[in-house]
Tab-separated table of C-alpha atoms in Angstrom:
chain	number	residue	atom	x	y	z
A	2	MET	CA	-52.537	76.478	-7.849
A	3	LYS	CA	-49.429	74.762	-6.458
A	4	ILE	CA	-51.288	71.440	-6.124
A	5	TYR	CA	-52.568	71.783	-9.691
A	6	LYS	CA	-49.004	72.157	-10.975
A	7	ILE	CA	-47.904	69.084	-9.035
A	8	PHE	CA	-50.675	67.037	-10.573
A	9	LEU	CA	-49.876	68.343	-14.040
A	10	LEU	CA	-46.284	67.216	-13.618
A	11	LEU	CA	-47.455	63.826	-12.358
A	12	ALA	CA	-49.716	63.544	-15.367
A	13	LEU	CA	-46.919	64.396	-17.751
A	14	ALA	CA	-44.563	62.025	-15.968
A	15	VAL	CA	-46.521	59.009	-17.158
A	16	ILE	CA	-46.097	60.054	-20.800
A	17	THR	CA	-42.808	58.198	-20.967
A	18	GLY	CA	-43.217	56.220	-24.145
A	19	CYS	CA	-44.992	55.999	-27.441
A	20	SER	CA	-48.005	53.873	-28.300
A	21	ASP	CA	-47.888	53.904	-32.067
A	22	ASP	CA	-47.291	57.233	-33.798
A	23	PHE	CA	-49.806	59.321	-31.916
A	24	LEU	CA	-48.018	59.027	-28.549
A	25	ASP	CA	-44.822	60.998	-28.759
A	26	ARG	CA	-42.245	61.579	-26.067
A	27	GLN	CA	-41.628	65.074	-24.756
A	28	PRO	CA	-38.813	65.938	-22.314
A	29	LEU	CA	-40.334	66.917	-18.980
A	30	ASP	CA	-37.634	69.502	-18.320
A	31	SER	CA	-38.823	71.428	-21.397
A	32	ILE	CA	-42.306	71.967	-19.953
A	33	ASN	CA	-43.271	75.174	-18.158
A	34	THR	CA	-46.326	74.443	-16.018
A	35	GLU	CA	-47.093	78.148	-15.656
A	36	ASN	CA	-48.736	78.209	-19.083
A	37	TYR	CA	-48.908	74.548	-20.073
A	38	PRO	CA	-50.605	73.589	-22.304
A	39	ALA	CA	-50.457	76.665	-24.513
A	40	THR	CA	-50.477	75.107	-27.985
A	41	ALA	CA	-52.414	72.424	-29.822
A	42	ASP	CA	-49.379	70.123	-29.761
A	43	GLU	CA	-49.066	70.497	-26.003
A	44	LEU	CA	-52.760	69.757	-25.505
A	45	VAL	CA	-52.463	66.648	-27.671
A	46	THR	CA	-49.473	65.531	-25.585
A	47	ILE	CA	-51.676	65.416	-22.479
A	48	VAL	CA	-54.450	63.641	-24.383
A	49	ASN	CA	-51.932	61.067	-25.573
A	50	GLY	CA	-50.873	60.495	-21.998
A	51	ALA	CA	-54.477	59.822	-21.007
A	52	TYR	CA	-54.460	56.763	-23.275
A	53	GLN	CA	-51.323	55.276	-21.797
A	54	PRO	CA	-52.701	53.670	-18.595
A	55	MET	CA	-54.690	51.293	-20.795
A	56	GLN	CA	-51.390	49.793	-21.959
A	57	TRP	CA	-50.199	49.065	-18.447
A	58	PRO	CA	-50.256	45.692	-16.654
A	59	LYS	CA	-52.684	47.315	-14.217
A	60	LEU	CA	-55.317	47.299	-16.968
A	61	TYR	CA	-55.337	45.752	-20.453
A	62	ASN	CA	-51.816	44.377	-20.472
A	63	MET	CA	-52.804	41.949	-17.735
A	64	ARG	CA	-55.476	42.606	-15.126
A	65	MET	CA	-58.436	43.083	-17.465
A	66	TRP	CA	-57.914	39.757	-19.240
A	67	THR	CA	-57.182	37.905	-16.007
A	68	THR	CA	-60.802	38.527	-15.017
A	69	ASP	CA	-61.626	35.585	-17.325
A	70	ILE	CA	-59.775	33.465	-14.762
A	71	ILE	CA	-62.015	34.799	-11.995
A	72	ALA	CA	-65.046	34.051	-14.175
A	73	GLY	CA	-64.037	30.413	-14.627
A	74	ASN	CA	-63.046	30.385	-18.291
A	75	SER	CA	-59.486	29.535	-17.314
A	76	ILE	CA	-57.008	29.043	-14.495
A	77	VAL	CA	-53.787	30.920	-13.818
A	78	GLY	CA	-51.623	27.934	-14.754
A	79	ALA	CA	-48.172	29.469	-15.143
A	80	GLY	CA	-45.429	27.929	-13.012
A	81	GLY	CA	-47.654	26.811	-10.166
A	82	GLY	CA	-46.988	27.527	-6.505
A	83	THR	CA	-47.227	31.226	-5.737
A	84	ASP	CA	-46.905	32.278	-9.373
A	85	GLY	CA	-49.886	34.570	-9.917
A	86	ILE	CA	-51.146	33.919	-6.389
A	87	GLU	CA	-53.044	37.227	-6.294
A	88	THR	CA	-55.107	36.158	-9.328
A	89	THR	CA	-55.560	32.624	-7.985
A	90	ASN	CA	-56.883	34.063	-4.719
A	91	MET	CA	-59.318	36.299	-6.594
A	92	ALA	CA	-60.450	33.305	-8.673
A	93	ASN	CA	-60.922	31.232	-5.502
A	94	PHE	CA	-62.847	34.114	-3.906
A	95	VAL	CA	-60.516	34.502	-0.966
A	96	THR	CA	-59.533	38.021	-1.990
A	97	SER	CA	-57.923	39.991	0.826
A	98	THR	CA	-57.776	43.761	1.159
A	99	ASP	CA	-54.064	43.682	0.297
A	100	ASN	CA	-54.544	41.728	-2.946
A	101	ALA	CA	-52.184	43.049	-5.626
A	102	GLY	CA	-54.642	42.416	-8.451
A	103	ALA	CA	-57.379	44.470	-6.826
A	104	LEU	CA	-54.832	47.202	-6.095
A	105	ASP	CA	-53.816	47.324	-9.756
A	106	LEU	CA	-57.421	47.627	-10.924
A	107	TRP	CA	-58.008	50.421	-8.410
A	108	ARG	CA	-54.887	52.391	-9.250
A	109	GLY	CA	-54.751	51.809	-12.998
A	110	PRO	CA	-57.502	54.224	-14.102
A	111	TRP	CA	-56.647	57.278	-11.991
A	112	PRO	CA	-53.750	58.744	-14.034
A	113	GLY	CA	-55.966	58.638	-17.134
A	114	ILE	CA	-58.797	60.352	-15.256
A	115	LEU	CA	-56.389	62.986	-13.971
A	116	MET	CA	-55.104	63.820	-17.448
A	117	SER	CA	-58.587	63.783	-18.964
A	118	ASN	CA	-59.706	66.280	-16.333
A	119	ILE	CA	-56.836	68.604	-17.217
A	120	VAL	CA	-57.732	68.477	-20.912
A	121	LEU	CA	-61.399	69.216	-20.238
A	122	ASP	CA	-60.458	72.055	-17.891
A	123	VAL	CA	-58.145	73.942	-20.256
A	124	ALA	CA	-59.227	73.027	-23.793
A	125	PRO	CA	-62.499	75.033	-24.026
A	126	THR	CA	-60.690	78.367	-23.711
A	127	MET	CA	-57.628	77.564	-25.819
A	128	GLU	CA	-57.338	79.479	-29.096
A	129	ILE	CA	-56.268	76.581	-31.272
A	130	ASN	CA	-57.546	74.708	-34.311
A	131	GLU	CA	-61.200	73.913	-33.627
A	132	ASP	CA	-61.025	70.382	-35.016
A	133	ILE	CA	-58.076	69.496	-32.778
A	134	ARG	CA	-59.768	71.061	-29.753
A	135	ASP	CA	-63.028	69.193	-30.343
A	136	ARG	CA	-61.281	65.911	-30.997
A	137	SER	CA	-59.107	66.294	-27.905
A	138	MET	CA	-62.106	67.027	-25.720
A	139	GLY	CA	-64.002	64.100	-27.231
A	140	GLU	CA	-61.090	61.787	-26.495
A	141	ALA	CA	-60.859	63.076	-22.929
A	142	TYR	CA	-64.597	62.623	-22.337
A	143	PHE	CA	-64.439	59.058	-23.649
A	144	LEU	CA	-61.308	58.111	-21.740
A	145	ARG	CA	-62.594	59.537	-18.465
A	146	ALA	CA	-65.860	57.650	-18.948
A	147	HIS	CA	-64.024	54.451	-19.798
A	148	TYR	CA	-61.789	54.630	-16.740
A	149	TYR	CA	-64.692	55.447	-14.443
A	150	ASN	CA	-66.712	52.588	-15.910
A	151	ILE	CA	-63.882	50.221	-14.969
A	152	LEU	CA	-63.788	51.568	-11.413
A	153	ALA	CA	-67.566	51.481	-10.957
A	154	THR	CA	-67.793	47.955	-12.360
A	155	PHE	CA	-65.162	46.504	-10.059
A	156	PHE	CA	-65.577	48.640	-6.927
A	157	GLY	CA	-69.045	50.235	-6.959
A	158	ASP	CA	-68.977	53.598	-5.183
A	159	VAL	CA	-65.785	55.506	-6.020
A	160	PRO	CA	-64.631	59.128	-5.683
A	161	LEU	CA	-66.035	61.122	-8.589
A	162	VAL	CA	-63.416	63.722	-9.500
A	163	THR	CA	-64.136	65.705	-12.661
A	164	VAL	CA	-61.898	68.770	-12.262
A	165	PRO	CA	-58.143	69.047	-11.634
A	166	GLN	CA	-57.327	69.043	-7.933
A	167	SER	CA	-56.380	72.520	-6.798
A	168	SER	CA	-56.097	72.236	-3.010
A	169	ASP	CA	-54.978	69.801	-0.340
A	170	ASP	CA	-58.623	69.101	0.505
A	171	ASP	CA	-59.161	67.561	-2.937
A	172	LEU	CA	-56.583	64.868	-2.249
A	173	LEU	CA	-58.775	62.942	0.212
A	174	PRO	CA	-62.117	62.543	-1.562
A	175	GLU	CA	-64.988	60.426	-0.301
A	176	ARG	CA	-66.658	57.702	-2.356
A	177	ASP	CA	-69.649	58.859	-4.385
A	178	PRO	CA	-72.692	56.644	-5.048
A	179	VAL	CA	-72.229	54.382	-8.045
A	180	GLU	CA	-75.444	55.797	-9.538
A	181	GLU	CA	-73.801	59.226	-9.724
A	182	VAL	CA	-70.684	57.732	-11.267
A	183	TYR	CA	-72.695	56.022	-14.001
A	184	ALA	CA	-74.655	59.214	-14.627
A	185	GLN	CA	-71.338	60.999	-15.208
A	186	VAL	CA	-70.145	58.181	-17.473
A	187	ILE	CA	-73.295	58.480	-19.586
A	188	ASN	CA	-72.961	62.268	-19.786
A	189	ASP	CA	-69.303	61.993	-20.779
A	190	LEU	CA	-69.981	59.408	-23.471
A	191	THR	CA	-72.840	61.468	-24.869
A	192	ALA	CA	-70.534	64.481	-25.091
A	193	ALA	CA	-67.773	62.360	-26.629
A	194	ALA	CA	-70.103	61.049	-29.330
A	195	GLU	CA	-70.888	64.614	-30.381
A	196	LEU	CA	-67.249	65.685	-30.572
A	197	LEU	CA	-65.339	62.684	-31.869
A	198	PRO	CA	-64.718	62.150	-35.596
A	199	GLN	CA	-65.427	58.916	-37.405
A	200	LYS	CA	-62.683	56.315	-37.621
A	201	SER	CA	-62.318	56.871	-41.375
A	202	THR	CA	-60.953	60.384	-40.758
A	203	TYR	CA	-57.907	59.104	-38.866
A	204	ASN	CA	-54.822	58.764	-41.031
A	205	GLY	CA	-51.928	56.406	-40.400
A	206	GLU	CA	-50.351	58.690	-37.836
A	207	ASN	CA	-53.534	58.942	-35.770
A	208	LEU	CA	-54.987	55.495	-36.388
A	209	GLY	CA	-55.886	54.017	-33.026
A	210	ARG	CA	-57.393	57.136	-31.509
A	211	VAL	CA	-60.904	56.880	-30.130
A	212	PRO	CA	-63.551	57.248	-32.878
A	213	LYS	CA	-67.189	58.277	-32.573
A	214	ALA	CA	-68.365	54.651	-32.642
A	215	ALA	CA	-66.395	53.873	-29.485
A	216	ALA	CA	-68.433	56.415	-27.533
A	217	TYR	CA	-71.708	54.959	-28.801
A	218	GLY	CA	-70.442	51.408	-28.282
A	219	LEU	CA	-69.437	51.918	-24.668
A	220	LEU	CA	-72.648	53.873	-24.097
A	221	ALA	CA	-74.623	50.859	-25.343
A	222	LYS	CA	-72.769	48.556	-22.963
A	223	VAL	CA	-73.217	50.871	-19.978
A	224	HIS	CA	-76.946	51.187	-20.637
A	225	LEU	CA	-77.170	47.401	-20.970
A	226	SER	CA	-75.503	46.928	-17.587
A	227	LEU	CA	-77.995	49.383	-16.047
A	228	GLY	CA	-81.020	47.703	-17.614
A	229	ASN	CA	-81.772	50.652	-19.891
A	230	TRP	CA	-82.773	48.407	-22.769
A	231	GLN	CA	-84.080	50.988	-25.238
A	232	GLU	CA	-81.119	53.292	-24.707
A	233	ALA	CA	-78.744	50.344	-25.170
A	234	ALA	CA	-80.439	49.351	-28.426
A	235	ASP	CA	-80.429	52.949	-29.670
A	236	ALA	CA	-76.720	53.426	-28.971
A	237	ALA	CA	-75.930	50.114	-30.674
A	238	THR	CA	-77.906	51.287	-33.701
A	239	GLU	CA	-75.723	54.407	-33.869
A	240	VAL	CA	-72.678	52.143	-34.154
A	241	GLU	CA	-74.453	50.035	-36.759
A	242	ASN	CA	-75.031	53.144	-38.875
A	243	LEU	CA	-71.340	54.089	-38.913
A	244	GLY	CA	-70.231	51.453	-41.411
A	245	TYR	CA	-68.622	48.734	-39.309
A	246	ALA	CA	-68.817	45.058	-40.272
A	247	LEU	CA	-67.678	41.651	-39.097
A	248	ASN	CA	-64.414	40.356	-40.472
A	249	GLU	CA	-65.121	37.398	-42.709
A	250	ASN	CA	-62.492	35.456	-40.772
A	251	TYR	CA	-62.762	35.516	-36.960
A	252	ALA	CA	-58.983	35.098	-36.673
A	253	ASP	CA	-58.401	38.464	-38.361
A	254	ASN	CA	-59.456	40.157	-35.123
A	255	PHE	CA	-56.228	38.917	-33.530
A	256	SER	CA	-53.762	39.473	-36.350
A	257	ILE	CA	-51.014	42.083	-36.406
A	258	ASP	CA	-51.653	42.551	-40.126
A	259	ASN	CA	-55.326	43.390	-39.537
A	260	GLU	CA	-55.141	45.692	-36.519
A	261	ASN	CA	-57.701	48.508	-36.371
A	262	GLY	CA	-59.670	46.737	-39.101
A	263	ILE	CA	-63.301	46.930	-40.150
A	264	GLU	CA	-64.597	45.078	-37.067
A	265	SER	CA	-62.405	46.943	-34.615
A	266	ILE	CA	-64.084	49.874	-32.903
A	267	PHE	CA	-61.363	50.530	-30.342
A	268	GLU	CA	-58.271	48.615	-29.319
A	269	VAL	CA	-55.304	49.288	-27.072
A	270	GLN	CA	-52.325	50.075	-29.273
A	271	TYR	CA	-49.011	48.296	-28.732
A	272	THR	CA	-45.647	48.496	-30.470
A	273	ASP	CA	-42.496	46.384	-30.342
A	274	ASP	CA	-40.907	48.857	-27.887
A	275	ALA	CA	-40.377	47.309	-24.457
A	276	GLY	CA	-38.929	50.563	-23.149
A	277	GLU	CA	-36.244	50.411	-20.498
A	278	ASN	CA	-37.993	47.631	-18.582
A	279	PHE	CA	-40.506	45.104	-19.965
A	280	TRP	CA	-42.072	44.756	-16.507
A	281	SER	CA	-42.699	48.467	-15.989
A	282	ASN	CA	-45.231	51.059	-17.157
A	283	ASP	CA	-42.582	52.276	-19.595
A	284	ASN	CA	-43.186	49.133	-21.654
A	285	GLN	CA	-45.168	49.706	-24.860
A	286	SER	CA	-45.279	46.076	-26.027
A	287	SER	CA	-47.998	43.531	-25.333
A	288	TRP	CA	-47.820	40.880	-22.623
A	289	THR	CA	-50.552	38.647	-24.070
A	290	SER	CA	-48.397	36.438	-26.292
A	291	PRO	CA	-45.446	35.895	-23.938
A	292	PHE	CA	-47.752	35.353	-20.960
A	293	MET	CA	-50.357	33.102	-22.596
A	294	GLY	CA	-48.003	31.021	-24.734
A	295	PRO	CA	-47.490	27.385	-23.649
A	296	ARG	CA	-44.815	27.065	-20.996
A	297	GLY	CA	-41.637	25.380	-22.194
A	298	ALA	CA	-43.039	24.612	-25.654
A	299	ASN	CA	-41.051	27.139	-27.709
A	300	PHE	CA	-44.238	28.211	-29.509
A	301	VAL	CA	-43.784	31.918	-28.821
A	302	ALA	CA	-41.149	34.242	-27.443
A	303	GLY	CA	-41.542	33.855	-23.697
A	304	GLY	CA	-44.301	31.386	-22.994
A	305	TYR	CA	-45.221	31.615	-19.314
A	306	GLY	CA	-48.362	29.481	-19.569
A	307	TRP	CA	-50.819	31.913	-18.002
A	308	ASN	CA	-54.581	31.848	-18.542
A	309	GLN	CA	-55.086	28.146	-19.306
A	310	PRO	CA	-58.652	27.370	-20.489
A	311	THR	CA	-60.647	24.928	-18.387
A	312	GLU	CA	-62.116	21.734	-19.779
A	313	GLU	CA	-65.596	23.024	-18.892
A	314	PHE	CA	-65.022	26.083	-21.059
A	315	VAL	CA	-63.577	24.128	-23.993
A	316	ASN	CA	-66.491	21.694	-23.861
A	317	SER	CA	-68.937	24.596	-24.135
A	318	TYR	CA	-68.114	25.061	-27.844
A	319	GLU	CA	-70.748	23.747	-30.226
A	320	ASP	CA	-69.656	21.182	-32.796
A	321	GLY	CA	-68.382	22.940	-35.902
A	322	ASP	CA	-67.687	26.280	-34.199
A	323	LEU	CA	-64.783	27.753	-36.166
A	324	ARG	CA	-63.786	29.951	-33.236
A	325	LYS	CA	-62.502	27.002	-31.211
A	326	ASP	CA	-59.460	26.449	-33.417
A	327	VAL	CA	-58.691	30.171	-33.379
A	328	THR	CA	-59.105	30.565	-29.621
A	329	ILE	CA	-57.776	27.313	-28.130
A	330	LEU	CA	-54.605	25.261	-28.449
A	331	TYR	CA	-55.510	21.616	-27.887
A	332	GLU	CA	-53.992	18.243	-28.655
A	333	GLY	CA	-55.088	17.083	-32.076
A	334	GLY	CA	-56.000	20.603	-33.137
A	335	PRO	CA	-54.420	22.617	-35.957
A	336	GLU	CA	-50.677	23.142	-35.807
A	337	PHE	CA	-49.370	26.475	-34.571
A	338	ASP	CA	-46.547	27.879	-36.687
A	339	GLY	CA	-45.729	24.345	-37.829
A	340	LYS	CA	-45.752	22.890	-34.303
A	341	GLU	CA	-48.108	20.312	-32.823
A	342	TYR	CA	-49.610	21.003	-29.419
A	343	ASP	CA	-49.247	18.525	-26.552
A	344	SER	CA	-51.723	18.551	-23.670
A	345	ASP	CA	-48.800	18.155	-21.254
A	346	TYR	CA	-47.886	21.795	-21.928
A	347	SER	CA	-50.719	22.878	-19.621
A	348	HIS	CA	-52.257	21.995	-16.252
A	349	THR	CA	-55.651	21.760	-17.957
A	350	GLY	CA	-54.532	20.338	-21.290
A	351	TYR	CA	-55.267	23.611	-23.100
A	352	ASN	CA	-53.728	27.031	-23.782
A	353	VAL	CA	-55.122	30.230	-25.255
A	354	ARG	CA	-54.251	30.596	-28.938
A	355	LYS	CA	-56.000	33.759	-30.146
A	356	PHE	CA	-53.400	36.252	-28.859
A	357	LEU	CA	-50.241	34.315	-29.670
A	358	VAL	CA	-47.614	35.744	-32.010
A	359	PRO	CA	-45.381	32.975	-33.427
A	360	LEU	CA	-41.614	32.961	-33.065
A	361	SER	CA	-41.296	33.338	-36.817
A	362	VAL	CA	-42.856	36.805	-36.450
A	363	VAL	CA	-41.595	37.982	-33.045
A	364	SER	CA	-38.430	36.391	-31.672
A	365	ALA	CA	-38.028	38.303	-28.382
A	366	TYR	CA	-40.476	38.052	-25.498
A	367	ASP	CA	-40.444	41.782	-24.854
A	368	ASN	CA	-41.461	43.136	-28.267
A	369	SER	CA	-44.884	41.746	-29.195
A	370	PRO	CA	-46.831	44.528	-30.964
A	371	LEU	CA	-50.248	42.802	-31.024
A	372	ASN	CA	-53.043	45.198	-30.040
A	373	PHE	CA	-55.731	44.230	-27.514
A	374	PRO	CA	-59.425	44.583	-28.459
A	375	VAL	CA	-61.583	46.744	-26.195
A	376	LEU	CA	-64.653	47.144	-28.420
A	377	ARG	CA	-65.482	44.977	-31.424
A	378	TYR	CA	-68.511	45.183	-33.696
A	379	ALA	CA	-69.449	41.595	-32.774
A	380	ASP	CA	-69.753	42.726	-29.152
A	381	ILE	CA	-72.145	45.506	-30.163
A	382	LEU	CA	-74.276	43.153	-32.280
A	383	LEU	CA	-74.697	40.924	-29.237
A	384	VAL	CA	-75.492	43.938	-27.053
A	385	LYS	CA	-78.261	44.879	-29.470
A	386	ALA	CA	-79.561	41.301	-29.565
A	387	GLU	CA	-79.764	41.209	-25.775
A	388	ALA	CA	-81.403	44.631	-25.514
A	389	LEU	CA	-84.017	43.888	-28.185
A	390	ASN	CA	-84.864	40.601	-26.497
A	391	GLU	CA	-85.398	42.391	-23.182
A	392	LEU	CA	-87.747	44.760	-25.001
A	393	GLY	CA	-89.817	41.794	-26.163
A	394	ARG	CA	-88.533	42.013	-29.740
A	395	THR	CA	-86.910	38.583	-29.846
A	396	ASP	CA	-87.674	38.039	-33.538
A	397	GLU	CA	-85.572	41.102	-34.411
A	398	ALA	CA	-82.900	40.115	-31.914
A	399	GLU	CA	-82.385	36.781	-33.668
A	400	ASP	CA	-80.937	38.533	-36.721
A	401	TYR	CA	-78.146	40.135	-34.679
A	402	LEU	CA	-77.293	36.956	-32.814
A	403	ASN	CA	-77.258	34.980	-36.055
A	404	MET	CA	-74.816	37.379	-37.703
A	405	VAL	CA	-72.245	36.428	-35.086
A	406	ARG	CA	-73.111	32.730	-35.139
A	407	ASN	CA	-73.036	32.468	-38.916
A	408	ARG	CA	-69.564	34.023	-39.088
A	409	ALA	CA	-68.476	31.223	-36.738
A	410	GLY	CA	-69.841	28.579	-39.116
A	411	LEU	CA	-72.908	27.847	-36.991
A	412	GLU	CA	-76.552	27.595	-37.976
A	413	ASP	CA	-79.120	30.156	-36.904
A	414	VAL	CA	-80.254	30.010	-33.295
A	415	ALA	CA	-83.337	27.839	-32.810
A	416	GLN	CA	-86.510	29.771	-33.543
A	417	GLY	CA	-89.284	30.144	-31.020
A	418	LEU	CA	-87.099	30.459	-27.934
A	419	GLY	CA	-88.672	32.187	-24.967
A	420	GLN	CA	-87.215	35.419	-23.678
A	421	GLU	CA	-85.101	33.771	-20.957
A	422	GLU	CA	-83.927	31.000	-23.274
A	423	PHE	CA	-82.875	33.540	-25.869
A	424	LYS	CA	-81.044	35.590	-23.250
A	425	ASP	CA	-79.144	32.464	-22.223
A	426	ALA	CA	-78.241	31.910	-25.877
A	427	VAL	CA	-76.882	35.457	-26.190
A	428	LEU	CA	-74.850	35.183	-22.995
A	429	HIS	CA	-73.407	31.875	-24.157
A	430	GLU	CA	-72.508	33.470	-27.486
A	431	ARG	CA	-70.781	36.326	-25.688
A	432	ARG	CA	-68.770	33.836	-23.651
A	433	ILE	CA	-67.474	32.120	-26.775
A	434	GLU	CA	-67.119	35.125	-29.095
A	435	LEU	CA	-65.345	37.351	-26.562
A	436	ALA	CA	-63.376	34.681	-24.709
A	437	PHE	CA	-60.257	35.955	-22.925
A	438	GLU	CA	-60.972	39.560	-23.929
A	439	GLY	CA	-61.928	40.522	-20.369
A	440	GLN	CA	-65.699	40.419	-20.906
A	441	ARG	CA	-66.944	37.244	-19.190
A	442	TRP	CA	-66.653	38.476	-15.594
A	443	LEU	CA	-68.432	41.695	-16.542
A	444	ASP	CA	-71.311	39.675	-18.001
A	445	LEU	CA	-71.589	37.422	-14.951
A	446	ILE	CA	-71.778	40.237	-12.428
A	447	ARG	CA	-74.152	42.418	-14.436
A	448	VAL	CA	-76.633	39.572	-14.953
A	449	ASN	CA	-76.245	37.539	-11.722
A	450	ASN	CA	-79.518	35.659	-12.024
A	451	GLY	CA	-80.736	32.346	-13.334
A	452	GLN	CA	-77.805	30.193	-14.406
A	453	TYR	CA	-75.444	33.166	-14.486
A	454	GLY	CA	-73.538	35.046	-11.822
A	455	LEU	CA	-73.183	33.257	-8.512
A	456	ASP	CA	-75.236	30.253	-9.618
A	457	PHE	CA	-72.872	29.659	-12.522
A	458	LEU	CA	-69.787	30.078	-10.340
A	459	HIS	CA	-71.141	27.562	-7.840
A	460	SER	CA	-71.952	25.126	-10.653
A	461	ILE	CA	-68.287	25.001	-11.700
A	462	GLY	CA	-67.031	24.486	-8.158
A	463	LYS	CA	-66.371	28.068	-7.080
A	464	ASN	CA	-68.343	27.576	-3.879
A	465	ASN	CA	-66.634	30.392	-1.973
A	466	ALA	CA	-68.227	32.973	-4.259
A	467	SER	CA	-70.811	35.084	-2.462
A	468	GLU	CA	-72.646	38.364	-2.926
A	469	LYS	CA	-69.756	40.402	-1.541
A	470	HIS	CA	-67.440	39.111	-4.266
A	471	LEU	CA	-69.420	40.865	-6.993
A	472	LEU	CA	-67.279	43.853	-5.994
A	473	PHE	CA	-63.577	43.801	-5.198
A	474	PRO	CA	-62.239	45.191	-1.906
A	475	ILE	CA	-60.980	48.746	-1.685
A	476	PRO	CA	-57.224	48.232	-1.162
A	477	GLN	CA	-56.236	48.632	2.475
A	478	ILE	CA	-53.264	50.805	1.541
A	479	GLU	CA	-55.703	53.305	-0.007
A	480	LEU	CA	-57.911	53.268	3.095
A	481	ASP	CA	-54.841	53.960	5.227
A	482	ARG	CA	-53.892	56.916	3.055
A	483	ASN	CA	-57.381	58.371	2.836
A	484	PRO	CA	-59.532	58.138	5.987
A	485	ASN	CA	-62.520	59.436	3.995
A	486	LEU	CA	-62.737	56.187	2.032
A	487	SER	CA	-64.831	53.277	3.292
A	488	GLN	CA	-64.547	49.540	2.612
A	489	ASN	CA	-66.963	47.490	0.530
A	490	PRO	CA	-69.329	45.298	2.598
A	491	GLY	CA	-67.966	41.974	3.792
A	492	TYR	CA	-64.251	42.753	3.506
């Protein structure tokens, strides 16, 4: 019981800020762990804390989108030299076991898993409002599944911990087979889908919480990664039936004024509160604009020049694709907030545009409130297109692919493509549609055949990439702390 209390305090200790209205501060010295949580408000406080790791630099405020650099869509850029060296090393496939980026991705999910486990342990027996209890459990199931999906994707076998630790023995778990981890993820998402309300039921105060469609959407993506084509298509259909739609304008997906809109299934919520330290986990504002803005150009508050698109990526846009001008800053392209872009602002001649917040809107580098998309309806349409094609139903799949293409101002995909050709078309569409949203690396490693995966990486000059790099190394500091952990092959 003593260990459980320690972990409860650790869980509560990360609830240090607010992420929009539904994450409220609570003084830790007012909490009695003997009977905590005892009320609906206290349960919701722990649930709110389970969301918070997504906001951290360890996950969506940096490391998740830097995987596009590893995948070859972009380079670190920044100030050169050792600036971002951990990401450069990962992108050059010389990742060591003490790499800070891999350590962040390993450590980022665990506090959220810990808090989700506490919620799922105590909530079933709490005598509180049934709707709040069900919603809280649904959120915890989804969040635990989401965090474990991140760990399994990047590291393979990981410790599968589904109950609060209650003894010293629990603190040194072994790695469980990735198949068992994915089975738990699927079970959790299935449970979440049953318990979560629809997005339309969330009012302004709760807007941004996980809705039912997020559980089905992530379930579709997990099944797709496992090759469960029918299950992926079925889960995508569940999302389709919940009333989502594409924004008419692609740019609306990356607008402060349109956050949590009709295309958004789930996004990480940010505010303009940098907390006590912009560089810490206390920060509730987004890093995307200050980090990705052109360096020294005075386009945005900050402007560190990270995540510079490669020429190969920019050249992969089809003529007339409206997404290019939304996604990329390039010389001769549309002005940004009344300013013309110069290719000298970047090592590659390009910068990311889609996440930038102009100085006329946000004047301080540490208070960008732009949310980060985790699941969009366009993503799910492409999941369904890919799954249907794998099932031999390419004619049906064309409709879903064309919905995304047509929104981008492109003609329908060529008819009569073979199954492999159509799959290539879907994967290309995913690369363009979801650029710099942390999806490209996930697509490369889950497919890893034909022109994708290692073959693609080699084709763009990443010749160090090998089979071992499809997983990241378990951080050496974690192996030193837990002798029951083992290293991934080749590291």
